[in-house]
Amino acid sequence: MKRLSNITSFVFLFLFLLGLGGKTHAQDLKNVDPNDITWHIFEAPPLMITKGAKRGSGIVDGVRQLLQESITGRVHHEVELPYKRFLLYAKEGLNICTGYLFKNQKREAFLNFSNPAVVFPGLEVIIHKDKLEKIGYPAELSVKELFEVHD
């Protein structure tokens, strides 16, 4: 029984590693038409969501989708890679873009950065239920009013 368990573990590990193999992604990137745009995506909610029912609904996902819609005449691809592998491939000179990366001197040595832009989700105020009942469930309420009038 123990031997079967070891074999099963090995098979699952092999299949897992096979699915994560970088060569497939690297080969795909090397074969992409240089006029195409390949976008790096990775699971990092709420910025990028690559799995489940909310796939593509992250903040950076939205920016990437706007860019894809506005950059016409090009074929857009998406490739899901771990962040470190993206940096490795970019250092190797593969043509790959990302919508989320902080600029620093090290990265400037091998990457071209666009003009900086920062996108933040709308801020929300969370109010305790008792306080909300006290102020009467308004449809809208400014933060200023919340702190000045409703203490």
PDB file of C-alpha atoms in Angstrom:
ATOM      1  CA  MET A   1       0.000   0.000   0.000  1.00  0.00           C
ATOM      2  CA  LYS A   2       2.840   2.381   0.882  1.00  0.00           C
ATOM      3  CA  ARG A   3       4.519   1.682  -2.500  1.00  0.00           C
ATOM      4  CA  LEU A   4       1.275   2.553  -4.328  1.00  0.00           C
ATOM      5  CA  SER A   5       1.058   5.776  -2.339  1.00  0.00           C
ATOM      6  CA  ASN A   6       4.648   6.680  -3.304  1.00  0.00           C
ATOM      7  CA  ILE A   7       3.977   5.926  -6.980  1.00  0.00           C
ATOM      8  CA  THR A   8       0.762   7.963  -6.903  1.00  0.00           C
ATOM      9  CA  SER A   9       2.597  10.881  -5.260  1.00  0.00           C
ATOM     10  CA  PHE A  10       5.317  10.701  -7.917  1.00  0.00           C
ATOM     11  CA  VAL A  11       2.777  10.666 -10.764  1.00  0.00           C
ATOM     12  CA  PHE A  12       0.940  13.696  -9.335  1.00  0.00           C
ATOM     13  CA  LEU A  13       4.237  15.539  -8.808  1.00  0.00           C
ATOM     14  CA  PHE A  14       5.311  14.726 -12.380  1.00  0.00           C
ATOM     15  CA  LEU A  15       2.010  15.925 -13.832  1.00  0.00           C
ATOM     16  CA  PHE A  16       2.136  19.052 -11.685  1.00  0.00           C
ATOM     17  CA  LEU A  17       5.675  19.892 -12.824  1.00  0.00           C
ATOM     18  CA  LEU A  18       4.795  19.075 -16.421  1.00  0.00           C
ATOM     19  CA  GLY A  19       1.955  21.590 -16.235  1.00  0.00           C
ATOM     20  CA  LEU A  20       4.283  24.250 -14.838  1.00  0.00           C
ATOM     21  CA  GLY A  21       7.100  23.664 -17.310  1.00  0.00           C
ATOM     22  CA  GLY A  22       8.573  26.955 -18.500  1.00  0.00           C
ATOM     23  CA  LYS A  23       9.657  25.585 -21.879  1.00  0.00           C
ATOM     24  CA  THR A  24       6.123  25.517 -23.213  1.00  0.00           C
ATOM     25  CA  HIS A  25       5.559  29.150 -22.286  1.00  0.00           C
ATOM     26  CA  ALA A  26       9.011  30.212 -23.484  1.00  0.00           C
ATOM     27  CA  GLN A  27       8.558  28.367 -26.746  1.00  0.00           C
ATOM     28  CA  ASP A  28       5.145  29.958 -27.240  1.00  0.00           C
ATOM     29  CA  LEU A  29       6.648  33.388 -26.625  1.00  0.00           C
ATOM     30  CA  LYS A  30       9.504  32.758 -29.041  1.00  0.00           C
ATOM     31  CA  ASN A  31       7.067  31.756 -31.791  1.00  0.00           C
ATOM     32  CA  VAL A  32       4.772  34.777 -31.475  1.00  0.00           C
ATOM     33  CA  ASP A  33       4.749  37.180 -34.412  1.00  0.00           C
ATOM     34  CA  PRO A  34       6.864  40.217 -33.392  1.00  0.00           C
ATOM     35  CA  ASN A  35       3.969  42.495 -34.396  1.00  0.00           C
ATOM     36  CA  ASP A  36       1.672  40.770 -31.895  1.00  0.00           C
ATOM     37  CA  ILE A  37       1.408  41.946 -28.299  1.00  0.00           C
ATOM     38  CA  THR A  38       1.772  39.319 -25.591  1.00  0.00           C
ATOM     39  CA  TRP A  39       0.457  40.321 -22.170  1.00  0.00           C
ATOM     40  CA  HIS A  40       1.761  38.795 -18.975  1.00  0.00           C
ATOM     41  CA  ILE A  41      -0.958  37.832 -16.508  1.00  0.00           C
ATOM     42  CA  PHE A  42      -0.719  36.245 -13.077  1.00  0.00           C
ATOM     43  CA  GLU A  43      -3.030  35.548 -10.165  1.00  0.00           C
ATOM     44  CA  ALA A  44      -2.906  38.567  -7.820  1.00  0.00           C
ATOM     45  CA  PRO A  45      -6.383  39.578  -6.658  1.00  0.00           C
ATOM     46  CA  PRO A  46      -7.715  42.234  -6.655  1.00  0.00           C
ATOM     47  CA  LEU A  47      -5.251  43.392  -9.335  1.00  0.00           C
ATOM     48  CA  MET A  48      -5.330  40.399 -11.670  1.00  0.00           C
ATOM     49  CA  ILE A  49      -7.755  37.517 -11.418  1.00  0.00           C
ATOM     50  CA  THR A  50      -6.948  34.551 -13.652  1.00  0.00           C
ATOM     51  CA  LYS A  51      -9.136  31.873 -12.110  1.00  0.00           C
ATOM     52  CA  GLY A  52     -12.779  31.230 -11.379  1.00  0.00           C
ATOM     53  CA  ALA A  53     -15.964  33.091 -12.146  1.00  0.00           C
ATOM     54  CA  LYS A  54     -14.346  36.504 -11.632  1.00  0.00           C
ATOM     55  CA  ARG A  55     -11.528  35.813 -14.123  1.00  0.00           C
ATOM     56  CA  GLY A  56     -10.491  39.018 -15.870  1.00  0.00           C
ATOM     57  CA  SER A  57     -12.298  41.316 -13.415  1.00  0.00           C
ATOM     58  CA  GLY A  58      -9.246  42.618 -11.551  1.00  0.00           C
ATOM     59  CA  ILE A  59      -8.151  46.266 -11.586  1.00  0.00           C
ATOM     60  CA  VAL A  60      -5.129  45.655 -13.837  1.00  0.00           C
ATOM     61  CA  ASP A  61      -7.232  43.264 -15.943  1.00  0.00           C
ATOM     62  CA  GLY A  62      -9.535  46.191 -16.718  1.00  0.00           C
ATOM     63  CA  VAL A  63      -6.626  48.428 -17.725  1.00  0.00           C
ATOM     64  CA  ARG A  64      -5.180  45.676 -19.926  1.00  0.00           C
ATOM     65  CA  GLN A  65      -8.561  45.154 -21.582  1.00  0.00           C
ATOM     66  CA  LEU A  66      -8.844  48.896 -22.307  1.00  0.00           C
ATOM     67  CA  LEU A  67      -5.371  48.876 -23.832  1.00  0.00           C
ATOM     68  CA  GLN A  68      -6.193  45.825 -25.939  1.00  0.00           C
ATOM     69  CA  GLU A  69      -9.357  47.508 -27.230  1.00  0.00           C
ATOM     70  CA  SER A  70      -7.551  50.763 -28.003  1.00  0.00           C
ATOM     71  CA  ILE A  71      -4.471  49.230 -29.651  1.00  0.00           C
ATOM     72  CA  THR A  72      -6.019  48.056 -32.895  1.00  0.00           C
ATOM     73  CA  GLY A  73      -4.353  46.363 -35.817  1.00  0.00           C
ATOM     74  CA  ARG A  74      -2.418  44.015 -33.527  1.00  0.00           C
ATOM     75  CA  VAL A  75      -3.146  40.513 -32.297  1.00  0.00           C
ATOM     76  CA  HIS A  76      -3.162  40.333 -28.503  1.00  0.00           C
ATOM     77  CA  HIS A  77      -2.164  37.218 -26.571  1.00  0.00           C
ATOM     78  CA  GLU A  78      -2.173  36.554 -22.848  1.00  0.00           C
ATOM     79  CA  VAL A  79       0.241  34.206 -21.145  1.00  0.00           C
ATOM     80  CA  GLU A  80      -0.003  33.304 -17.478  1.00  0.00           C
ATOM     81  CA  LEU A  81       3.411  33.185 -15.869  1.00  0.00           C
ATOM     82  CA  PRO A  82       4.745  33.587 -12.365  1.00  0.00           C
ATOM     83  CA  TYR A  83       6.046  37.117 -11.848  1.00  0.00           C
ATOM     84  CA  LYS A  84       9.692  36.002 -11.540  1.00  0.00           C
ATOM     85  CA  ARG A  85       9.482  34.036 -14.784  1.00  0.00           C
ATOM     86  CA  PHE A  86       8.111  37.119 -16.559  1.00  0.00           C
ATOM     87  CA  LEU A  87      11.184  39.066 -15.401  1.00  0.00           C
ATOM     88  CA  LEU A  88      13.484  36.242 -16.512  1.00  0.00           C
ATOM     89  CA  TYR A  89      11.906  36.124 -19.986  1.00  0.00           C
ATOM     90  CA  ALA A  90      12.028  39.911 -20.268  1.00  0.00           C
ATOM     91  CA  LYS A  91      15.756  39.814 -19.398  1.00  0.00           C
ATOM     92  CA  GLU A  92      16.193  37.230 -22.168  1.00  0.00           C
ATOM     93  CA  GLY A  93      14.673  39.753 -24.575  1.00  0.00           C
ATOM     94  CA  LEU A  94      11.370  37.997 -25.236  1.00  0.00           C
ATOM     95  CA  ASN A  95       8.609  40.334 -26.400  1.00  0.00           C
ATOM     96  CA  ILE A  96       6.190  40.450 -23.472  1.00  0.00           C
ATOM     97  CA  CYS A  97       4.229  43.287 -21.802  1.00  0.00           C
ATOM     98  CA  THR A  98       2.733  43.670 -18.380  1.00  0.00           C
ATOM     99  CA  GLY A  99       0.258  46.138 -16.982  1.00  0.00           C
ATOM    100  CA  TYR A 100       1.663  46.026 -13.475  1.00  0.00           C
ATOM    101  CA  LEU A 101       5.297  46.626 -12.663  1.00  0.00           C
ATOM    102  CA  PHE A 102       7.087  49.199 -10.558  1.00  0.00           C
ATOM    103  CA  LYS A 103       9.938  51.019 -12.233  1.00  0.00           C
ATOM    104  CA  ASN A 104      13.427  50.823 -10.736  1.00  0.00           C
ATOM    105  CA  GLN A 105      17.015  51.125 -11.995  1.00  0.00           C
ATOM    106  CA  LYS A 106      17.570  47.369 -12.257  1.00  0.00           C
ATOM    107  CA  ARG A 107      14.479  46.884 -14.404  1.00  0.00           C
ATOM    108  CA  GLU A 108      15.213  49.917 -16.569  1.00  0.00           C
ATOM    109  CA  ALA A 109      18.374  48.112 -17.721  1.00  0.00           C
ATOM    110  CA  PHE A 110      16.329  45.540 -19.668  1.00  0.00           C
ATOM    111  CA  LEU A 111      12.756  46.917 -19.885  1.00  0.00           C
ATOM    112  CA  ASN A 112      11.123  49.874 -21.596  1.00  0.00           C
ATOM    113  CA  PHE A 113       8.532  51.629 -19.454  1.00  0.00           C
ATOM    114  CA  SER A 114       5.615  53.691 -20.740  1.00  0.00           C
ATOM    115  CA  ASN A 115       4.598  56.947 -19.111  1.00  0.00           C
ATOM    116  CA  PRO A 116       3.625  56.122 -15.532  1.00  0.00           C
ATOM    117  CA  ALA A 117      -0.011  55.683 -14.663  1.00  0.00           C
ATOM    118  CA  VAL A 118      -1.571  54.555 -11.423  1.00  0.00           C
ATOM    119  CA  VAL A 119      -5.048  53.115 -11.196  1.00  0.00           C
ATOM    120  CA  PHE A 120      -6.737  52.690  -7.838  1.00  0.00           C
ATOM    121  CA  PRO A 121     -10.123  51.185  -7.074  1.00  0.00           C
ATOM    122  CA  GLY A 122     -12.756  53.458  -5.612  1.00  0.00           C
ATOM    123  CA  LEU A 123     -12.316  53.888  -1.908  1.00  0.00           C
ATOM    124  CA  GLU A 124     -15.039  52.643   0.387  1.00  0.00           C
ATOM    125  CA  VAL A 125     -15.960  53.513   3.935  1.00  0.00           C
ATOM    126  CA  ILE A 126     -17.220  50.702   6.095  1.00  0.00           C
ATOM    127  CA  ILE A 127     -19.689  51.791   8.755  1.00  0.00           C
ATOM    128  CA  HIS A 128     -20.751  49.722  11.714  1.00  0.00           C
ATOM    129  CA  LYS A 129     -24.377  48.599  11.381  1.00  0.00           C
ATOM    130  CA  ASP A 130     -25.465  50.395  14.562  1.00  0.00           C
ATOM    131  CA  LYS A 131     -24.029  53.689  13.259  1.00  0.00           C
ATOM    132  CA  LEU A 132     -25.727  53.204   9.881  1.00  0.00           C
ATOM    133  CA  GLU A 133     -29.092  52.700  11.589  1.00  0.00           C
ATOM    134  CA  LYS A 134     -28.465  55.869  13.623  1.00  0.00           C
ATOM    135  CA  ILE A 135     -27.844  58.024  10.514  1.00  0.00           C
ATOM    136  CA  GLY A 136     -30.820  56.573   8.644  1.00  0.00           C
ATOM    137  CA  TYR A 137     -29.352  54.579   5.716  1.00  0.00           C
ATOM    138  CA  PRO A 138     -28.656  57.525   3.367  1.00  0.00           C
ATOM    139  CA  ALA A 139     -28.295  56.740  -0.358  1.00  0.00           C
ATOM    140  CA  GLU A 140     -25.171  58.938  -0.450  1.00  0.00           C
ATOM    141  CA  LEU A 141     -22.979  60.362   2.269  1.00  0.00           C
ATOM    142  CA  SER A 142     -19.739  62.301   1.947  1.00  0.00           C
ATOM    143  CA  VAL A 143     -16.816  61.367   4.149  1.00  0.00           C
ATOM    144  CA  LYS A 144     -16.680  64.983   5.312  1.00  0.00           C
ATOM    145  CA  GLU A 145     -20.329  64.874   6.384  1.00  0.00           C
ATOM    146  CA  LEU A 146     -19.852  61.491   8.023  1.00  0.00           C
ATOM    147  CA  PHE A 147     -17.112  62.825  10.291  1.00  0.00           C
ATOM    148  CA  GLU A 148     -18.386  66.357  10.858  1.00  0.00           C
ATOM    149  CA  VAL A 149     -22.119  65.839  11.260  1.00  0.00           C
ATOM    150  CA  HIS A 150     -22.498  62.261  12.425  1.00  0.00           C
ATOM    151  CA  ASP A 151     -19.423  62.075  14.648  1.00  0.00           C
TER     152      ASP A 151
END
